[in-house]
Tab-separated table of C-alpha atoms and ligand atoms in Angstrom:
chain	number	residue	atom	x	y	z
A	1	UNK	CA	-30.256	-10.963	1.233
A	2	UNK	CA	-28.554	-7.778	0.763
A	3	UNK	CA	-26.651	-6.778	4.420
A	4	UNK	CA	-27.830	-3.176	4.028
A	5	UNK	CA	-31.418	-4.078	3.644
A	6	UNK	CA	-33.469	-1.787	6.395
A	7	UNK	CA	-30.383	-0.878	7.958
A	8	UNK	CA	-30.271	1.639	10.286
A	9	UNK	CA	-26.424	4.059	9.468
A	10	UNK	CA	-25.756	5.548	12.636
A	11	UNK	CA	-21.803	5.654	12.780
A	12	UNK	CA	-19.196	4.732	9.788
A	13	UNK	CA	-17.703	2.686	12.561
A	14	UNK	CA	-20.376	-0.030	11.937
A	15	UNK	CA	-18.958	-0.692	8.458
A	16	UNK	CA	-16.550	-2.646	7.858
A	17	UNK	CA	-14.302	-2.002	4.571
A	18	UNK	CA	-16.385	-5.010	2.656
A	19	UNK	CA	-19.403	-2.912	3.072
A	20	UNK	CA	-17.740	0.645	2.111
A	21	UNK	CA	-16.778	-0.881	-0.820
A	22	UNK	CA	-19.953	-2.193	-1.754
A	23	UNK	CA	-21.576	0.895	-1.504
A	24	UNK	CA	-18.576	2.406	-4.169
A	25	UNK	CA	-19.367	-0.644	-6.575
A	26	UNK	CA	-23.137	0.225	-6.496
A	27	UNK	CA	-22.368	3.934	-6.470
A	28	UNK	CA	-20.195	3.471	-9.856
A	29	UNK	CA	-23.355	1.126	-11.351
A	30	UNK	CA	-25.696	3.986	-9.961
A	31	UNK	CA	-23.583	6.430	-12.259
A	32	UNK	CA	-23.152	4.291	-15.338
A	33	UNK	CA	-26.964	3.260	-15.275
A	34	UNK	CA	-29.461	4.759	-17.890
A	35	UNK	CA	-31.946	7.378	-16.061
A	36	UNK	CA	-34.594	5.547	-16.717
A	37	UNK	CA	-33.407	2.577	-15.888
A	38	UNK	CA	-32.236	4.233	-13.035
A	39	UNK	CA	-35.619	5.354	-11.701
A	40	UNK	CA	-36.700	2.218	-10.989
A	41	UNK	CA	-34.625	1.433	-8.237
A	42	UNK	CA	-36.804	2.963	-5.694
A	43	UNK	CA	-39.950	3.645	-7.666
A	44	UNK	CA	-42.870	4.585	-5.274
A	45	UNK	CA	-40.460	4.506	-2.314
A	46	UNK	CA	-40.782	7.496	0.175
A	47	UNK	CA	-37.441	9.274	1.994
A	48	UNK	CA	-39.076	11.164	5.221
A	49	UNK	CA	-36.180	13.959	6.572
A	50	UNK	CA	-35.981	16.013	9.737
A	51	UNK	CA	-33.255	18.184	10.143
A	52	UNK	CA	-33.016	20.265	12.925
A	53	UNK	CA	-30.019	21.625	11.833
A	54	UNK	CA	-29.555	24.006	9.064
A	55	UNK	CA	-27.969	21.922	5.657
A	56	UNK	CA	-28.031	22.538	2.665
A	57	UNK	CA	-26.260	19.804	0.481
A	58	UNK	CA	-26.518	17.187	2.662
A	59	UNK	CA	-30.531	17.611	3.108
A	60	UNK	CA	-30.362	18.804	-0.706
A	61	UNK	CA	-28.349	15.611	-1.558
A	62	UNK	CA	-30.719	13.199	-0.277
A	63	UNK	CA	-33.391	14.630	-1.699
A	64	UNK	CA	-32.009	14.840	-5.644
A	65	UNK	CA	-30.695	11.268	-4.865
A	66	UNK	CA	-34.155	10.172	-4.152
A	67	UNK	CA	-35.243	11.544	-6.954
A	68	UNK	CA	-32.537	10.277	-9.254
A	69	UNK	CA	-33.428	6.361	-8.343
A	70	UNK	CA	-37.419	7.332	-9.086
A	71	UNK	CA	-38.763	8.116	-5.488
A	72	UNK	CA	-39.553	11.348	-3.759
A	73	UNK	CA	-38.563	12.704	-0.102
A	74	UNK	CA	-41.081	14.864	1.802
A	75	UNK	CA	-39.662	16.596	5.288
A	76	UNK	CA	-39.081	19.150	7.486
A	77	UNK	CA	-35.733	21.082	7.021
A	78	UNK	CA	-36.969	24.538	9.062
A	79	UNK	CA	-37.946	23.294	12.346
A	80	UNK	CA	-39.743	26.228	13.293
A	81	UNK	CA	-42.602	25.791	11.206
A	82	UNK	CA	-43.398	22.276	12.662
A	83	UNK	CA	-45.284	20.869	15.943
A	84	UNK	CA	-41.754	20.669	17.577
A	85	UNK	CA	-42.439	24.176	18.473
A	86	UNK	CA	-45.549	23.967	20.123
A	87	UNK	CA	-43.413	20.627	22.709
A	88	UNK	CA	-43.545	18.157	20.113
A	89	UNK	CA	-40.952	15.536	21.242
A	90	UNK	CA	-38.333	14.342	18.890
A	91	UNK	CA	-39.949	10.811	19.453
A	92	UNK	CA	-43.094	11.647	18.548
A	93	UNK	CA	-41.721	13.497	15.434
A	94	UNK	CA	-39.868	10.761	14.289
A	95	UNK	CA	-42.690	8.156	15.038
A	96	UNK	CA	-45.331	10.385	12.691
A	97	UNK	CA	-42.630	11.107	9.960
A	98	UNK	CA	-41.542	6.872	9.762
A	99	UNK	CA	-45.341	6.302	9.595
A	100	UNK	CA	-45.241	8.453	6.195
A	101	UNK	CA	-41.928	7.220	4.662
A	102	UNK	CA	-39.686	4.259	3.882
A	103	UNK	CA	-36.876	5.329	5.431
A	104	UNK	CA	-35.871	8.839	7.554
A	105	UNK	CA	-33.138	11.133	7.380
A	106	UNK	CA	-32.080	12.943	10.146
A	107	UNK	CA	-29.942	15.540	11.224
A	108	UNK	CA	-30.134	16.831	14.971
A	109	UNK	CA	-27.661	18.741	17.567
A	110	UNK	CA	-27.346	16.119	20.018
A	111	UNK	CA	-25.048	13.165	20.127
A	112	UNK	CA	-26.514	10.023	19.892
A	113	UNK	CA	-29.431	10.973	18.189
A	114	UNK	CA	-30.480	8.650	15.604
A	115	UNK	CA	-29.568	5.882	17.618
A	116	UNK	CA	-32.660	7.000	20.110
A	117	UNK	CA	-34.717	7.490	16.559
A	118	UNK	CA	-34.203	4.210	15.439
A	119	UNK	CA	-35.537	3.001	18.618
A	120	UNK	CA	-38.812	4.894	17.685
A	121	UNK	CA	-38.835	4.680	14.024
A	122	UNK	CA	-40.684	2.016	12.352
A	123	UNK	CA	-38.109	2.787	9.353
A	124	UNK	CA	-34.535	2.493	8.927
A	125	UNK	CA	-32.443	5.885	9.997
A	126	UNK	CA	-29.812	7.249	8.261
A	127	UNK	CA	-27.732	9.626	10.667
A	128	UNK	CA	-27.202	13.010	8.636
A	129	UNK	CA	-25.344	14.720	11.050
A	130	UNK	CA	-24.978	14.234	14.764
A	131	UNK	CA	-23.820	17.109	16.866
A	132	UNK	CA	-20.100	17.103	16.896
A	133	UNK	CA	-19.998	13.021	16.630
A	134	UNK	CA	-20.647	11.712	13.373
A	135	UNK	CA	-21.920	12.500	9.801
A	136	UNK	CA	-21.343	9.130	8.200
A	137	UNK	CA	-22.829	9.431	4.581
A	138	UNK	CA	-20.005	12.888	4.189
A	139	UNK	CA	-17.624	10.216	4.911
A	140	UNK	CA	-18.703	7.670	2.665
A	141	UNK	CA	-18.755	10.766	0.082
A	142	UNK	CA	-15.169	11.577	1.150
A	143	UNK	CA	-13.665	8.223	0.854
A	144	UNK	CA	-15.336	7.797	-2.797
A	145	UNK	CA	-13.962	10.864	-3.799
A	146	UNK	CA	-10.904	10.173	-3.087
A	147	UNK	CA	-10.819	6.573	-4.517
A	148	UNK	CA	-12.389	8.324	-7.590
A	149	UNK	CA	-9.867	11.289	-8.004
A	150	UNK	CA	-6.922	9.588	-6.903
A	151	UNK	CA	-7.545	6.003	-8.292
A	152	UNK	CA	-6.658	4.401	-5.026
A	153	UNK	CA	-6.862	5.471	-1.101
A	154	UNK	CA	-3.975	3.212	0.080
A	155	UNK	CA	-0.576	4.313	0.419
A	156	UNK	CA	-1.840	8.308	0.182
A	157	UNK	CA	-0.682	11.100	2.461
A	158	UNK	CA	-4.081	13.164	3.695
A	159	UNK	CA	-3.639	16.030	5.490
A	160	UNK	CA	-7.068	16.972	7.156
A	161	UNK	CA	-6.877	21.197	8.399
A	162	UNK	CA	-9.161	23.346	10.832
A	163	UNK	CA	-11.452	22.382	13.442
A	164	UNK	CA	-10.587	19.031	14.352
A	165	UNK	CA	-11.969	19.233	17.601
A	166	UNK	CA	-16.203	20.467	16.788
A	167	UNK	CA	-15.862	18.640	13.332
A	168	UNK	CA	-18.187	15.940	12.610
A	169	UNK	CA	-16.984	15.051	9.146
A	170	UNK	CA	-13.789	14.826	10.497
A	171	UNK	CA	-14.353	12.258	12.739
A	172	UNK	CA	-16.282	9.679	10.622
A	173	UNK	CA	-13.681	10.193	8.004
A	174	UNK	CA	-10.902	9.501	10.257
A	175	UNK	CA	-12.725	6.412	11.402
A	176	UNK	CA	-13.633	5.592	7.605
A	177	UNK	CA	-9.844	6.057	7.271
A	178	UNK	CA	-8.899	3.432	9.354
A	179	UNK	CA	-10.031	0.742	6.848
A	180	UNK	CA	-6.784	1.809	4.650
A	181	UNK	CA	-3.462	1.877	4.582
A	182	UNK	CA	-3.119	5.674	4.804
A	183	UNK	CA	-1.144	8.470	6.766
A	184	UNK	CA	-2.487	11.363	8.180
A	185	UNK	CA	-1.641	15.122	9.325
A	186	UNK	CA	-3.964	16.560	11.354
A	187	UNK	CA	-3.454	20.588	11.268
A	188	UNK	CA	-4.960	23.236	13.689
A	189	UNK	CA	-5.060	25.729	16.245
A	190	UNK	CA	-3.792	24.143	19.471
A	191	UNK	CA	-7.259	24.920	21.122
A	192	UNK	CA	-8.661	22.784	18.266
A	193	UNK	CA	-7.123	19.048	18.309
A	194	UNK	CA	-8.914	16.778	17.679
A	195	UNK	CA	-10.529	15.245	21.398
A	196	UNK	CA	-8.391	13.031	23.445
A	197	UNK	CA	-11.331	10.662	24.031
A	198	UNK	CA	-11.412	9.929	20.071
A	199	UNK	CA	-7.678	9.436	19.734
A	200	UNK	CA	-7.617	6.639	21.671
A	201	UNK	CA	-9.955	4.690	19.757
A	202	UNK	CA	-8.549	6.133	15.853
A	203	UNK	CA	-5.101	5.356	17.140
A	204	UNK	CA	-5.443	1.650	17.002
A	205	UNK	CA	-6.471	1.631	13.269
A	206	UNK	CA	-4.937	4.662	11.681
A	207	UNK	CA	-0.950	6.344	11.654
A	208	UNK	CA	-1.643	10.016	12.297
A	209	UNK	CA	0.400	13.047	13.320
A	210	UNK	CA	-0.618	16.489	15.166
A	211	UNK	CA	0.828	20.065	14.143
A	212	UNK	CA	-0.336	23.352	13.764
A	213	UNK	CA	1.822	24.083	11.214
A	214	UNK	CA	0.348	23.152	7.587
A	215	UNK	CA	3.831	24.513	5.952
A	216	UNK	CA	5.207	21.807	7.752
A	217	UNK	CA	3.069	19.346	5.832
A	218	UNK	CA	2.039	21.256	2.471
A	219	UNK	CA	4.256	19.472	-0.545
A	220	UNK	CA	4.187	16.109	1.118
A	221	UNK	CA	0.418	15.651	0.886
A	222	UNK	CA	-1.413	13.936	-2.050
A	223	UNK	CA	-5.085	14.945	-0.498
A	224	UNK	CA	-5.712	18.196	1.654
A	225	UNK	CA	-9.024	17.665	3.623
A	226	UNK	CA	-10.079	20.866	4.311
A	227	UNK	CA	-12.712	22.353	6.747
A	228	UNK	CA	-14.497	25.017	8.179
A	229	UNK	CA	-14.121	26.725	12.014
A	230	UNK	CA	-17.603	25.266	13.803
A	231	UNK	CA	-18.451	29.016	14.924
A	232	UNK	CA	-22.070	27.705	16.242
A	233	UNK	CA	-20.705	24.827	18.248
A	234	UNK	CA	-18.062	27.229	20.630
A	235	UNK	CA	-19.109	27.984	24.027
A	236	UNK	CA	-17.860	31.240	23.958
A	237	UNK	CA	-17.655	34.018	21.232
A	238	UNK	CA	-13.924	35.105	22.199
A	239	UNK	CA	-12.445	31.726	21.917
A	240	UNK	CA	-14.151	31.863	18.006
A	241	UNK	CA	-12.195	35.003	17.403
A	242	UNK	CA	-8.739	33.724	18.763
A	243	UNK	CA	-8.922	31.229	15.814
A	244	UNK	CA	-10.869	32.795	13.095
A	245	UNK	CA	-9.181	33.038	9.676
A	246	UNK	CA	-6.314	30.770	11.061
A	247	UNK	CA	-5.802	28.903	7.836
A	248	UNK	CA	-6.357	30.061	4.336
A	249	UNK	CA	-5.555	28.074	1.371
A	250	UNK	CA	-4.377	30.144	-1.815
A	251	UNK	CA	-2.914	30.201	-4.836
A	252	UNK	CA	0.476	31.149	-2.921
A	253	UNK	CA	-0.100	28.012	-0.474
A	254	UNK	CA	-0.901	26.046	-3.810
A	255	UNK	CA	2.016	26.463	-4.971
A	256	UNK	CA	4.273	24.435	-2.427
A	257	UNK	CA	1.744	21.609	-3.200
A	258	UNK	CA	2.378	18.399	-5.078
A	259	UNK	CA	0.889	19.465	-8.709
A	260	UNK	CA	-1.529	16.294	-7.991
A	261	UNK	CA	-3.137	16.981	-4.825
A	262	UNK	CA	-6.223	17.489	-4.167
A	263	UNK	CA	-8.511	19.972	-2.493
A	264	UNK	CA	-11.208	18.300	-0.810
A	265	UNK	CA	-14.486	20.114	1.730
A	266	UNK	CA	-17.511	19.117	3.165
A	267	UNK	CA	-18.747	22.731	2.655
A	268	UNK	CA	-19.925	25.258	3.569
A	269	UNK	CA	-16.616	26.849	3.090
A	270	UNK	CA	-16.346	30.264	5.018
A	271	UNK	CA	-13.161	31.649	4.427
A	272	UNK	CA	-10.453	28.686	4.424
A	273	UNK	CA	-10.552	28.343	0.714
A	274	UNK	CA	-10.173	31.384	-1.434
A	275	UNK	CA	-12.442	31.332	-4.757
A	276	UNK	CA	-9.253	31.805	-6.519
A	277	UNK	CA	-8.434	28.053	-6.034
A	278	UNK	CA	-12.086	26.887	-7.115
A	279	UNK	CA	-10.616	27.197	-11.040
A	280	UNK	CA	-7.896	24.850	-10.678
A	281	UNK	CA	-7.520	21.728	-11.190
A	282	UNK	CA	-6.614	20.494	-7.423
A	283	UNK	CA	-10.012	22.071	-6.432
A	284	UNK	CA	-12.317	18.885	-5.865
A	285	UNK	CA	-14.815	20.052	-3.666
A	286	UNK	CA	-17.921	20.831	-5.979
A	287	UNK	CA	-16.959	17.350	-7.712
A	288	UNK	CA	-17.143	15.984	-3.737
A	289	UNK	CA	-20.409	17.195	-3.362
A	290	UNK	CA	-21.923	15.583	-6.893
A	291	UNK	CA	-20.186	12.299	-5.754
A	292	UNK	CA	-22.675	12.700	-2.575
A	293	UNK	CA	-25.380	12.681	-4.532
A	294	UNK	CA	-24.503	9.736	-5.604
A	295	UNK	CA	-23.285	7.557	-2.697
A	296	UNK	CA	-26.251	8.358	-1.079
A	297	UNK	CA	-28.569	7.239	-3.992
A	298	UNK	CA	-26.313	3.583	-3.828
A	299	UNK	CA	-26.999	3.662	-0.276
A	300	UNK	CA	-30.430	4.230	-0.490
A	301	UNK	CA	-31.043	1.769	-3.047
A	302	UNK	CA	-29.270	-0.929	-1.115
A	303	UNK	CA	-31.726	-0.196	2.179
A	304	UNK	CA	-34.921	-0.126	0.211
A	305	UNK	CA	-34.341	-3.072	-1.859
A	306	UNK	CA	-33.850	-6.693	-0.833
A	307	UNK	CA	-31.631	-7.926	-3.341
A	308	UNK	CA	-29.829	-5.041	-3.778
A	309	UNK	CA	-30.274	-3.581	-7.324
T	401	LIG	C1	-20.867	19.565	7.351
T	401	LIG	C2	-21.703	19.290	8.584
T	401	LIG	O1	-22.909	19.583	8.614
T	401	LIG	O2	-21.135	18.726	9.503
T	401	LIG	N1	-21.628	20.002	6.274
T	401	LIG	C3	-22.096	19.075	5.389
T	401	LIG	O3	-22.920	18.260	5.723
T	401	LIG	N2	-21.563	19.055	4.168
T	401	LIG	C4	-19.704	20.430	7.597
T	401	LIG	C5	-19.909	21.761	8.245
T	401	LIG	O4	-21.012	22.159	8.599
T	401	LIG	O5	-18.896	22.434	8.395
């Protein structure tokens, strides 16, 4: 039996390299595969999201990756036009919507929150975004991008920039990280290191380094992770404005790069990227965000079918 059959993907830290690297094999056979051929893999099968958060790729994503292996996705992505407002629990939400589908997707503000679905659901549950904790299928989408656009992920420099301390991505990526032989400048604002209680845990599987400088860093790196200031997720307005704007990458700041690195982010991008840079050839975030598509169709494919596909 395949190991991903009805799994539920709370945190990247429940997969061990063998099984990131199965889902790249069966994302590369997901892209080489006729269409048609393609469609079968999840004919008739039903994805069921709930996303309590605003998204648009990720939630978009799942939806055209569905639809690319033949099945279809039905949800609610605008939870004020569902029971929820009238005191609909989230376990009651999540009950009805794994009654109606194969297998849920959902994204929710609080930690820990597909784990408590999964304990409801009837269905597998793929964790789309968890508060400030985890978003495990970006990472999965990170990690193939890089393998893809840099042929390898050993033995690279990755400097990840901005809000390391509300960033979800940034945490399952670090984690998904860990599987390689990588090193790794993290680069913000003081106020927005990465959280202590997370080092201790990354620190035993990955070489990293703090700064707030990313001059310090900029022609050493062979991937620049890039990401955006969490303005929703700070307590307080004024501390948002202290760092606002603190990084912008340019054509000036491109310039002091390797010529081969790459530009890499989760989007939405506020204002830490200038449009400028989308032209070039470092700029590998819209390519990122096909490659999700993708991953998540191999990952899907691999829950909803026995033997794999
Ligand atoms: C990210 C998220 O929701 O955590 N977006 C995404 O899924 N691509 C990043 C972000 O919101 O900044």
């Amino acid at each position: 039996m395949n190991e991903f059959y009805q799994k539920d993907i709370f945190s990247i830290k429940d997969l061990p390299k063998e099984q990131l690297e199965k889902i790249f094999t069966f994302t590369d056979k997901i892209m080489q595969l006729d269409p048609s051929d393609r469609r079968e893999i999840c004919k008739g099968k039903t994805l069921g999201y709930l996303f309590f958060e605003p998204s648009t790729r990720t939630r978009l994503s799942f939806d055209a990756a569905m639809a690319s292996i033949g099945g279809n996705s039905l949800g609610i992505s605008d939870i004020s036009s569902s029971s929820t407002q009238k005191g609909e629990s989230l376990a009651d939400t999540v009950k009805i919507m794994s009654i109606y589908s194969d297998v849920l997707v959902l994204r929710h503000t609080l930690d820990g929150s597909s784990r408590f679905a999964a304990e409801v659901s009837e269905k597998p549950v793929i964790n789309a975004g968890s508060g400030t904790e985890e978003h495990p299928t970006q990472a999965i989408q990170d990690l193939f991008t890089i393998k893809k656009e840099k042929k390898k992920i050993d033995g690279l420099k990755i400097g990840i920039i901005g809000d390391l301390k509300y960033g979800r991505t940034v945490y399952s990526l670090l984690h998904g990280l860990g599987n390689y032989d990588v090193d790794v400048r993290l680069i913000s604002p003081e106020s927005l290191r990465i959280r202590s209680d997370s080092t201790y845990e990354i620190k035993k599987k990955l070489n990293f380094t703090e700064s707030t400088s990313l001059d310090e860093h900029i022609d050493e790196l062979d991937v620049l992770y890039v990401t955006r200031i969490q303005k929703e997720r700070f307590p307080d307005e004024e501390e948002y404005l202290k760092v606002k704007g603190s990084y912008v990458v340019g054509l000036d700041l491109l310039k002091q790069m390797k010529d081969d690195c790459i530009i890499l982010h989760p989007l939405p991008r506020i204002d830490e990227i200038s449009p400028e840079i989308d032209n070039t050839k470092n700029a590998k975030y819209f390519e990122q965000a096909e490659y999700g598509k993708h991953t998540r169709a191999a990952l899907l494919g691999l829950i909803l079918n026995e033997n794999g596909f």
